[in-house]
Coordinates of C-alpha atoms in Angstrom, one line a residue:
X18 CA 78.9 103.7 114.1
X19 CA 79.0 102.7 117.7
X20 CA 82.3 101.2 118.8
X21 CA 82.9 99.2 122.0
X22 CA 86.2 99.7 123.9
X23 CA 88.3 96.9 125.5
X24 CA 86.8 96.1 128.9
X25 CA 90.3 96.3 130.4
X26 CA 91.3 99.5 128.5
X27 CA 92.0 101.5 131.6
X28 CA 94.0 98.8 133.4
X29 CA 96.2 98.0 130.3
X30 CA 96.0 101.3 128.5
X31 CA 94.4 99.5 125.5
X32 CA 93.2 101.8 122.7
X33 CA 91.4 99.2 120.6
X34 CA 87.7 99.4 119.9
X35 CA 85.3 96.8 118.3
X36 CA 82.1 96.6 116.4
X37 CA 80.3 94.5 119.1
X38 CA 80.5 94.0 122.8
X39 CA 81.0 90.3 122.3
X40 CA 84.2 90.9 120.3
X41 CA 85.4 93.4 122.8
X42 CA 84.9 90.9 125.6
X43 CA 86.7 88.2 123.7
X44 CA 89.6 90.5 123.0
X45 CA 90.0 91.3 126.7
X46 CA 91.3 87.7 127.3
X47 CA 94.4 88.7 125.3
X48 CA 95.6 90.7 128.3
X49 CA 95.5 87.7 130.6
X50 CA 98.4 86.0 128.8
X51 CA 96.7 82.6 128.6
X52 CA 97.7 80.4 125.6
X53 CA 95.2 77.7 124.5
X54 CA 96.5 75.1 122.0
X55 CA 94.6 73.9 119.0
X56 CA 92.1 71.2 120.1
X57 CA 93.3 69.0 117.2
X58 CA 97.0 69.7 117.6
X59 CA 98.2 66.1 117.8
X60 CA 96.1 64.8 114.9
X61 CA 97.0 67.6 112.5
X62 CA 100.4 68.6 113.8
X63 CA 99.2 72.1 114.5
X64 CA 101.3 74.2 116.8
X65 CA 99.1 77.4 116.9
X66 CA 98.1 78.9 120.2
X67 CA 95.1 81.1 121.0
X68 CA 94.1 83.6 123.6
X69 CA 90.6 82.1 124.4
X70 CA 88.8 78.7 124.2
X71 CA 86.4 80.2 121.8
X72 CA 89.1 81.1 119.3
X73 CA 90.6 77.6 119.6
X74 CA 87.2 76.0 119.0
X75 CA 86.5 78.2 116.0
X76 CA 90.0 77.4 114.7
X77 CA 89.2 73.7 114.9
X78 CA 86.8 74.0 112.0
X79 CA 89.7 74.9 109.7
X80 CA 90.9 71.4 110.2
X81 CA 87.6 69.5 110.1
X82 CA 86.1 71.6 107.3
X83 CA 89.2 72.6 105.2
X84 CA 87.3 73.6 102.0
X85 CA 85.8 77.1 101.8
X86 CA 83.2 78.2 99.3
X87 CA 85.0 79.9 96.4
X88 CA 82.3 82.5 96.0
X89 CA 83.3 85.9 97.2
X90 CA 82.0 86.9 100.6
X91 CA 80.7 83.4 101.4
X92 CA 82.3 81.9 104.5
X93 CA 80.7 78.4 104.5
X94 CA 83.1 75.6 104.9
X95 CA 82.8 71.9 104.1
X96 CA 84.5 68.6 104.8
X97 CA 84.9 67.5 101.2
X98 CA 85.7 69.3 97.9
X99 CA 82.7 67.8 96.3
X100 CA 80.3 69.4 98.9
X101 CA 82.0 72.7 98.3
X102 CA 81.4 72.7 94.6
X103 CA 77.8 71.5 95.0
X104 CA 77.2 74.4 97.4
X105 CA 78.9 77.0 95.2
X106 CA 77.0 75.8 92.1
X107 CA 73.6 76.1 93.7
X108 CA 71.5 78.4 91.5
X109 CA 70.0 79.9 94.7
X110 CA 73.4 80.9 96.1
X111 CA 73.5 84.6 96.8
X112 CA 75.8 86.5 94.5
X113 CA 77.0 89.9 95.7
X114 CA 77.1 92.9 93.4
X115 CA 80.8 93.3 92.3
X116 CA 82.7 96.3 91.0
X117 CA 86.0 97.1 89.4
X118 CA 88.3 100.0 90.4
X119 CA 88.3 102.7 87.6
X120 CA 91.7 104.2 88.6
X121 CA 94.0 103.1 85.8
X122 CA 97.2 103.1 87.9
X123 CA 95.7 100.9 90.6
X124 CA 97.0 97.4 90.9
X125 CA 93.5 96.1 91.7
X126 CA 92.2 97.6 88.4
X127 CA 95.1 96.1 86.4
X128 CA 94.4 92.6 87.6
X129 CA 90.7 93.0 87.4
X130 CA 90.1 92.3 91.1
X131 CA 86.3 92.3 91.8
X132 CA 85.3 94.2 95.0
X133 CA 81.9 94.1 96.7
X134 CA 80.0 97.2 97.7
X135 CA 81.7 97.6 101.1
X136 CA 85.2 97.0 99.7
X137 CA 84.8 99.4 96.8
X138 CA 83.8 102.2 99.2
X139 CA 86.8 101.6 101.4
X140 CA 89.0 101.3 98.2
X141 CA 87.7 104.7 97.0
X142 CA 88.4 106.3 100.3
X143 CA 92.0 105.0 100.2
X144 CA 92.6 106.5 96.8
X145 CA 91.3 109.8 98.1
X146 CA 93.4 109.7 101.2
X147 CA 96.5 109.0 99.1
X148 CA 95.8 111.9 96.8
X149 CA 95.4 109.8 93.7
X150 CA 91.9 111.1 92.9
X151 CA 89.1 113.4 94.0
X152 CA 86.0 111.6 95.4
X153 CA 84.0 112.8 92.4
X154 CA 86.3 111.2 89.9
X155 CA 85.6 107.6 91.2
X156 CA 82.9 105.9 89.2
X157 CA 83.2 102.1 89.7
X158 CA 82.4 99.7 86.9
X159 CA 80.2 96.6 87.2
X160 CA 82.2 93.4 87.3
X161 CA 81.2 89.8 86.6
X162 CA 82.0 87.1 89.1
X163 CA 85.1 85.2 88.2
X164 CA 85.1 81.5 87.3
X165 CA 84.7 79.5 90.6
X166 CA 86.9 76.5 89.7
X167 CA 88.6 74.8 86.8
X168 CA 87.0 71.9 85.0
X169 CA 90.3 70.1 84.6
X170 CA 90.4 66.8 86.4
X171 CA 93.9 67.4 87.8
X172 CA 92.6 70.5 89.6
X173 CA 89.9 68.5 91.4
X174 CA 92.4 65.7 92.3
X175 CA 94.8 68.2 93.9
X176 CA 92.1 70.1 95.7
X177 CA 90.8 66.9 97.2
X178 CA 94.2 66.4 98.8
X179 CA 95.0 70.0 99.7
X180 CA 95.1 71.2 103.2
X181 CA 94.7 74.8 104.4
X182 CA 97.9 76.8 105.1
X183 CA 97.2 77.8 108.6
X184 CA 100.0 80.4 108.6
X185 CA 98.4 82.4 105.8
X186 CA 94.7 82.4 106.6
X187 CA 92.7 85.0 104.8
X188 CA 91.2 87.8 106.9
X189 CA 87.6 87.0 105.8
X190 CA 87.9 83.4 107.2
X191 CA 89.4 84.5 110.5
X192 CA 86.9 87.3 111.0
X193 CA 84.0 85.0 110.2
X194 CA 85.2 82.4 112.7
X195 CA 85.9 84.9 115.4
X196 CA 89.7 84.4 115.2
X197 CA 90.6 87.8 114.0
X198 CA 89.8 91.1 115.6
X199 CA 87.7 93.7 113.7
X200 CA 90.3 96.4 113.6
X201 CA 90.0 97.1 109.9
X202 CA 93.5 96.1 108.9
X203 CA 94.6 97.1 105.5
X204 CA 94.6 94.5 102.7
X205 CA 98.2 94.2 101.5
X206 CA 97.1 94.7 97.9
X207 CA 95.6 98.1 98.8
X208 CA 98.5 99.4 100.8
X209 CA 100.1 102.7 99.8
X210 CA 102.2 102.0 96.8
X211 CA 104.9 104.4 97.9
X212 CA 105.5 102.2 101.0
X213 CA 105.8 99.1 98.7
X214 CA 108.7 100.5 96.6
X215 CA 110.4 101.8 99.7
X216 CA 110.1 98.4 101.3
X217 CA 111.8 96.7 98.3
X218 CA 114.6 99.4 98.4
X219 CA 115.6 98.0 101.8
X220 CA 119.2 96.7 102.0
X221 CA 118.6 94.6 105.1
X222 CA 119.8 91.1 104.1
X223 CA 117.0 89.6 106.1
X224 CA 114.7 90.4 103.2
X225 CA 117.0 90.6 100.2
X226 CA 117.5 86.8 99.7
X227 CA 115.8 86.8 96.4
X228 CA 116.5 83.3 95.2
X229 CA 117.4 82.0 91.7
X230 CA 114.5 80.7 89.7
X231 CA 115.8 77.1 90.0
X232 CA 115.9 77.4 93.8
X233 CA 112.2 78.3 93.9
X234 CA 111.1 75.4 91.8
X235 CA 109.6 72.3 93.5
X236 CA 111.4 69.0 93.0
X237 CA 109.4 66.7 90.8
X238 CA 109.5 62.9 91.0
X239 CA 112.2 61.5 88.6
X240 CA 110.5 58.1 87.9
X241 CA 107.8 59.1 85.5
X242 CA 106.9 62.5 86.9
X243 CA 103.4 63.8 87.3
X244 CA 101.9 61.7 84.5
X245 CA 102.8 58.4 86.2
X246 CA 101.3 59.6 89.4
X247 CA 97.9 60.0 87.7
X248 CA 97.6 56.3 87.1
X249 CA 96.7 55.9 90.8
X250 CA 96.0 59.6 91.7
X251 CA 94.4 59.3 95.1
X252 CA 96.9 56.8 96.6
X253 CA 100.0 58.4 95.2
X254 CA 99.0 62.0 95.9
X255 CA 98.2 61.1 99.5
X256 CA 101.5 59.2 99.9
X257 CA 103.5 62.2 98.6
X258 CA 101.4 64.5 100.8
X259 CA 102.5 62.5 103.8
X260 CA 106.1 62.5 102.7
X261 CA 106.1 66.3 102.3
X262 CA 104.6 66.7 105.7
X263 CA 107.2 64.5 107.4
X264 CA 110.2 65.9 105.5
X265 CA 109.3 69.6 105.5
X266 CA 107.0 69.9 108.5
X267 CA 104.2 71.1 106.2
X268 CA 101.1 69.4 104.8
X269 CA 100.5 71.9 102.0
X270 CA 99.9 70.5 98.5
X271 CA 99.0 73.3 96.1
X272 CA 98.4 73.4 92.3
X273 CA 101.2 75.9 91.9
X274 CA 103.6 73.4 93.6
X275 CA 102.6 70.5 91.4
X276 CA 102.8 72.1 88.0
X277 CA 105.7 73.7 86.2
X278 CA 104.4 77.3 85.8
X279 CA 106.0 80.6 84.9
X280 CA 108.7 82.4 87.0
X281 CA 107.8 83.4 90.5
X282 CA 105.0 80.8 90.6
X283 CA 105.7 80.7 94.4
X284 CA 106.8 83.3 96.9
X285 CA 110.4 84.3 96.4
X286 CA 111.1 84.2 100.2
X287 CA 113.2 81.3 101.3
X288 CA 111.3 78.1 102.2
X289 CA 107.9 79.7 101.4
X290 CA 105.7 77.9 98.8
X291 CA 102.7 80.2 99.1
X292 CA 101.3 81.9 96.0
X293 CA 102.6 85.4 95.4
X294 CA 100.5 88.5 95.0
X295 CA 99.7 89.0 91.3
X296 CA 102.6 90.7 89.5
X297 CA 104.8 90.6 92.6
X298 CA 107.5 88.2 93.8
X299 CA 106.2 87.7 97.4
X300 CA 103.1 86.2 99.0
X301 CA 100.8 88.6 101.0
X302 CA 102.4 87.5 104.3
X303 CA 106.0 88.3 103.3
X304 CA 105.0 91.4 101.4
X305 CA 103.3 92.6 104.5
X306 CA 106.5 91.9 106.5
X307 CA 108.5 93.9 103.9
X308 CA 106.2 96.9 104.4
X309 CA 106.5 96.7 108.2
X310 CA 110.3 96.4 108.1
X311 CA 110.6 99.2 105.5
X312 CA 109.8 101.7 108.3
X313 CA 112.4 100.4 110.7
X314 CA 115.1 102.8 109.5
X315 CA 117.9 104.6 111.4
X316 CA 115.3 106.9 112.9
X317 CA 113.8 104.0 114.8
X318 CA 117.1 103.1 116.4
X319 CA 119.1 104.9 119.1
X320 CA 121.9 106.7 117.3
X321 CA 123.9 106.6 120.5
X322 CA 123.6 102.9 120.7
X323 CA 124.6 102.5 117.0
X324 CA 127.6 104.7 117.6
X325 CA 128.8 102.7 120.6
X326 CA 128.3 99.4 118.8
X327 CA 130.3 100.7 115.8
X328 CA 133.0 102.2 117.9
X329 CA 133.3 98.8 119.8
X330 CA 133.5 96.9 116.5
X331 CA 136.4 99.0 115.1
X332 CA 138.6 98.6 118.3
X333 CA 140.1 95.6 116.6
X334 CA 141.5 95.0 113.2
X335 CA 139.0 93.9 110.6
X336 CA 139.8 91.1 108.2
X337 CA 139.6 91.4 104.4
X338 CA 136.8 89.0 103.4
X339 CA 137.9 86.6 100.6
X340 CA 135.2 87.9 98.2
X341 CA 136.7 91.4 98.5
X342 CA 140.2 90.4 97.4
X343 CA 139.2 90.8 93.8
X344 CA 138.2 94.4 94.5
X345 CA 141.6 95.3 96.1
X346 CA 143.5 93.6 93.3
X347 CA 141.5 95.3 90.6
X348 CA 141.9 98.7 92.3
X349 CA 145.7 98.2 92.5
X350 CA 145.8 97.4 88.8
X351 CA 143.8 100.4 87.9
X352 CA 146.0 102.7 89.9
X353 CA 149.0 101.2 88.1
X354 CA 147.4 101.9 84.8
X355 CA 147.3 98.2 84.0
X356 CA 143.5 98.3 83.6
X357 CA 140.9 101.0 82.6
X358 CA 138.8 102.5 85.4
X359 CA 135.7 100.9 84.0
X360 CA 137.0 97.4 85.0
X361 CA 135.7 98.2 88.5
X362 CA 132.3 99.9 88.9
X363 CA 129.5 100.4 91.5
X364 CA 126.0 99.6 90.5
X365 CA 122.6 100.6 92.0
X366 CA 119.2 100.0 90.4
X367 CA 115.9 101.6 91.1
X368 CA 113.1 99.3 90.1
X369 CA 109.4 98.4 90.4
X370 CA 108.6 96.1 93.3
X371 CA 105.6 94.7 91.6
X372 CA 107.3 93.5 88.3
X373 CA 111.0 93.7 89.3
X374 CA 111.6 95.8 86.2
X375 CA 113.7 98.9 86.0
X376 CA 111.7 102.1 86.6
X377 CA 112.4 103.6 83.2
X378 CA 111.0 100.5 81.4
X379 CA 107.6 100.5 83.2
X380 CA 105.3 103.2 81.9
X381 CA 102.4 101.9 83.9
X382 CA 104.1 103.0 87.1
X383 CA 104.8 106.5 85.9
X384 CA 102.8 108.0 88.8
X385 CA 105.1 106.1 91.2
X386 CA 108.1 107.5 89.4
X387 CA 106.7 111.0 90.0
X388 CA 106.4 110.2 93.7
X389 CA 110.0 109.2 93.7
X390 CA 111.1 112.2 91.6
X391 CA 109.5 114.6 94.1
X392 CA 111.5 112.9 96.9
X393 CA 114.8 112.9 94.9
X394 CA 114.7 116.2 93.1
X395 CA 114.0 119.8 94.0
X396 CA 110.4 121.0 93.6
X397 CA 111.7 123.6 91.2
X398 CA 113.0 121.0 88.8
X399 CA 111.0 120.0 85.7
X400 CA 109.1 116.8 86.5
X401 CA 109.3 115.6 82.9
X402 CA 112.5 113.7 83.5
X403 CA 114.4 112.4 80.5
X404 CA 114.9 108.6 80.7
X405 CA 117.2 106.3 78.8
X406 CA 115.6 103.4 76.9
X407 CA 117.2 100.0 76.7
X408 CA 119.0 100.9 73.4
X409 CA 120.6 104.0 75.0
X410 CA 121.6 102.0 78.1
X411 CA 123.3 99.4 75.9
X412 CA 125.0 102.0 73.8
X413 CA 126.4 103.9 76.9
X414 CA 127.6 100.7 78.5
X415 CA 129.7 99.9 75.4
X416 CA 130.7 103.5 75.0
X417 CA 132.3 103.8 78.4
X418 CA 133.9 100.4 78.2
X419 CA 131.8 98.1 80.5
X420 CA 132.5 94.5 79.5
X421 CA 132.0 90.9 80.8
X422 CA 135.3 91.2 82.6
X423 CA 134.2 94.2 84.7
X424 CA 133.9 93.7 88.5
X425 CA 130.7 95.2 89.9
X426 CA 130.2 96.3 93.5
X427 CA 126.6 96.5 94.8
X428 CA 125.5 97.6 98.3
X429 CA 123.2 94.7 98.9
X430 CA 123.3 91.2 100.3
X431 CA 122.7 89.6 96.8
X432 CA 123.6 90.2 93.2
X433 CA 120.0 91.0 92.3
X434 CA 120.8 94.5 90.9
X435 CA 123.1 92.9 88.3
X436 CA 120.6 90.2 87.5
X437 CA 117.9 92.9 87.0
X438 CA 120.0 95.0 84.7
X439 CA 121.1 91.9 82.7
X440 CA 117.5 90.8 82.3
X441 CA 116.6 94.3 81.1
X442 CA 119.2 94.3 78.4
X443 CA 118.6 90.7 77.3
X444 CA 114.9 91.4 76.9
X445 CA 115.8 93.6 74.0
X446 CA 118.4 91.2 72.6
X447 CA 121.6 92.7 74.1
X448 CA 123.5 89.7 75.4
X449 CA 127.1 89.7 76.7
X450 CA 127.1 93.4 77.7
X451 CA 127.5 92.7 81.4
X452 CA 129.7 90.3 83.5
X453 CA 128.4 87.2 85.1
X454 CA 127.2 87.0 88.7
X455 CA 130.6 85.7 89.8
X456 CA 132.0 89.2 89.1
X457 CA 129.4 90.8 91.4
X458 CA 130.5 91.7 95.0
X459 CA 127.6 92.4 97.5
X460 CA 129.2 94.7 100.1
X461 CA 126.6 93.9 102.8
X462 CA 128.1 90.4 103.0
X463 CA 131.5 91.9 103.4
X464 CA 130.5 94.1 106.3
X465 CA 128.2 91.7 108.2
X466 CA 131.0 89.5 109.8
X467 CA 132.3 92.7 111.5
X468 CA 128.9 94.2 112.5
X469 CA 127.0 91.1 113.6
X470 CA 126.2 92.1 117.2
X471 CA 122.5 92.5 118.1
X472 CA 121.0 95.6 119.5
X473 CA 119.0 95.8 122.8
X474 CA 115.8 95.2 120.7
X475 CA 117.2 91.9 119.5
X476 CA 117.7 93.0 115.9
X477 CA 121.0 92.8 114.3
X478 CA 123.1 95.9 113.6
X479 CA 121.2 97.5 110.7
X480 CA 123.3 97.6 107.5
X481 CA 121.0 99.7 105.3
X482 CA 123.2 102.2 103.6
X483 CA 121.8 105.1 105.5
X484 CA 123.1 103.7 108.8
X485 CA 126.8 102.9 108.3
X486 CA 127.5 105.8 106.0
X487 CA 126.7 108.6 108.6
X488 CA 128.5 106.6 111.3
X489 CA 131.7 106.4 109.2
X490 CA 131.4 109.9 107.7
X491 CA 129.1 111.9 110.1
X492 CA 129.4 115.3 108.4
X493 CA 129.7 114.3 104.8
X494 CA 127.5 116.1 102.3
X495 CA 126.1 112.8 100.9
X496 CA 124.5 111.9 104.3
X497 CA 120.8 111.8 103.9
X498 CA 120.8 111.6 100.1
X499 CA 119.8 107.9 99.9
X500 CA 117.6 106.1 97.4
X501 CA 119.1 108.1 94.5
X502 CA 121.2 105.9 92.3
X503 CA 124.2 108.2 91.9
X504 CA 124.3 109.2 95.6
X505 CA 124.0 105.6 96.7
X506 CA 126.9 104.6 94.5
X507 CA 129.0 107.5 95.9
X508 CA 128.1 106.4 99.4
X509 CA 129.0 102.8 98.6
X510 CA 132.4 104.0 97.4
X511 CA 132.9 105.8 100.7
X512 CA 132.0 102.7 102.7
X513 CA 134.5 100.6 100.7
X514 CA 137.2 103.2 101.4
X515 CA 136.4 103.0 105.1
X516 CA 136.3 99.2 105.1
X517 CA 139.8 99.0 103.6
X518 CA 141.1 101.5 106.2
X519 CA 139.5 99.5 109.1
X520 CA 141.2 96.3 107.8
X521 CA 144.6 97.9 108.7
X522 CA 146.1 97.4 112.2
X523 CA 144.7 100.0 114.5
X524 CA 148.0 101.7 115.0
X525 CA 148.5 102.0 111.2
X526 CA 145.1 103.6 110.5
X527 CA 144.7 107.3 109.8
X528 CA 144.0 109.4 112.8
X529 CA 140.4 109.9 111.9
X530 CA 139.8 106.1 111.9
X531 CA 141.0 105.5 115.4
X532 CA 138.3 104.2 117.7
X533 CA 138.1 107.4 119.8
X534 CA 137.8 109.6 116.7
X535 CA 135.2 107.6 114.7
X536 CA 131.4 107.8 115.1
X537 CA 131.2 111.4 116.4
X538 CA 127.8 113.0 116.5
X539 CA 126.8 114.7 113.3
X540 CA 125.0 117.5 115.2
X541 CA 126.7 120.9 115.5
X542 CA 125.6 123.8 117.6
X543 CA 125.3 127.4 116.2
X544 CA 128.4 128.3 118.3
X545 CA 130.4 125.7 116.3
X546 CA 129.2 127.3 113.1
X547 CA 130.1 130.8 114.3
X548 CA 133.6 129.7 115.4
X549 CA 134.3 128.2 112.0
X550 CA 133.1 131.4 110.2
X551 CA 135.7 134.0 109.1

């Protein structure tokens, strides 16, 4: 259809187009740099800023009318929860025709997510673009509208005191109010699944702080708990709502935060209490951030800048971090034949980002495993890869001598890989096969104190394994073989060897670890190759 360009496209080299001239004109104010505060900033403690007065006025309705109709595609908002239910239950309310995705391996199909006519067409085109299906294979199924609300009185009480999380507005609300631009952004639930698992593979500790279950649980009142509050529901819920707002800077009061639900009932990201995407550990906002950051690899950084930063860092003697002492002690004992080699190992897991289960144990994601196999293995290799089940894994662990006293090294900022494998074994009744978390050494935390400077972009020195390994061993055959469990373990071993060498006084290091010798370019000319040839 007809698209309208930004009125200031030539002046600011803006490529964006819009579905109406009004939206294009409203967008042009972005280039002026004006920041308009929320009209109700003081009364609601809102610190959001907007590009135009119209956006700010439209945003105001999110405060004054915090309850949105639960019916799909309805954007009507109301001042009270009762008015919202009355509107939604109106027999004359328009109900859109809804469909279910027929593609079995699709997350939307698995959770039974209903899509309207426009969404199902876009959804089909996405599957075709990703090569999942041919357009002729897509025959959507009719879906019934989901239950609008719970009849439980507790649900109504909580909804009456709930306030909208302004940092996680849904796109349909923003678009309807004129806050969001009509750029057709991808819904995080429909994003390329390959990008999702690549995002979770990230070793950047900014996104690897997966907290323990007890850290993610909300603190409940100790004097009688939730049942006592229900004696005076309105007054007590309002009082705690105010306390949460003052103590945490947030006025959110959600059902998921008030009831003791299953694991990952809230987003696993630190200090985030939003609901996660179904079957995933993160809310849409943080999952979207993971996807964006997954592409910020070494190729997006200046290799010259990384080399200079690394060379600068090794001009002084590094210090052995306290948590690494056990590795050095265990290595020495193994070399002296006082311990078996299996008392110190390196672990790397490949797992599903949606369920946090190991790849081999998740048949539903077999098509994703095929994607990964194509990246890892040669195209000439048989794609019917043999996988070990949980019984075989447990047998091999005992066979090679892994025990609770083993020290495990992981190239991450947390011990999540060990927790994941332990959970996998215990789900089949294999307890006591692996050590506790105290015996797990995350190497990223060992390296970070020595590589903490920030780049010109403002980001910290990247510690994803594919960055330090080629800087330390620029011409090693393992460079570029990341995201394969065995290769990642071998690269981690190399990084540990380099770390121990760099912890020596500069004068006592091997010649190849002197500042002027490290971090050479990995590129070689054809003349270099000819000179090395016999």
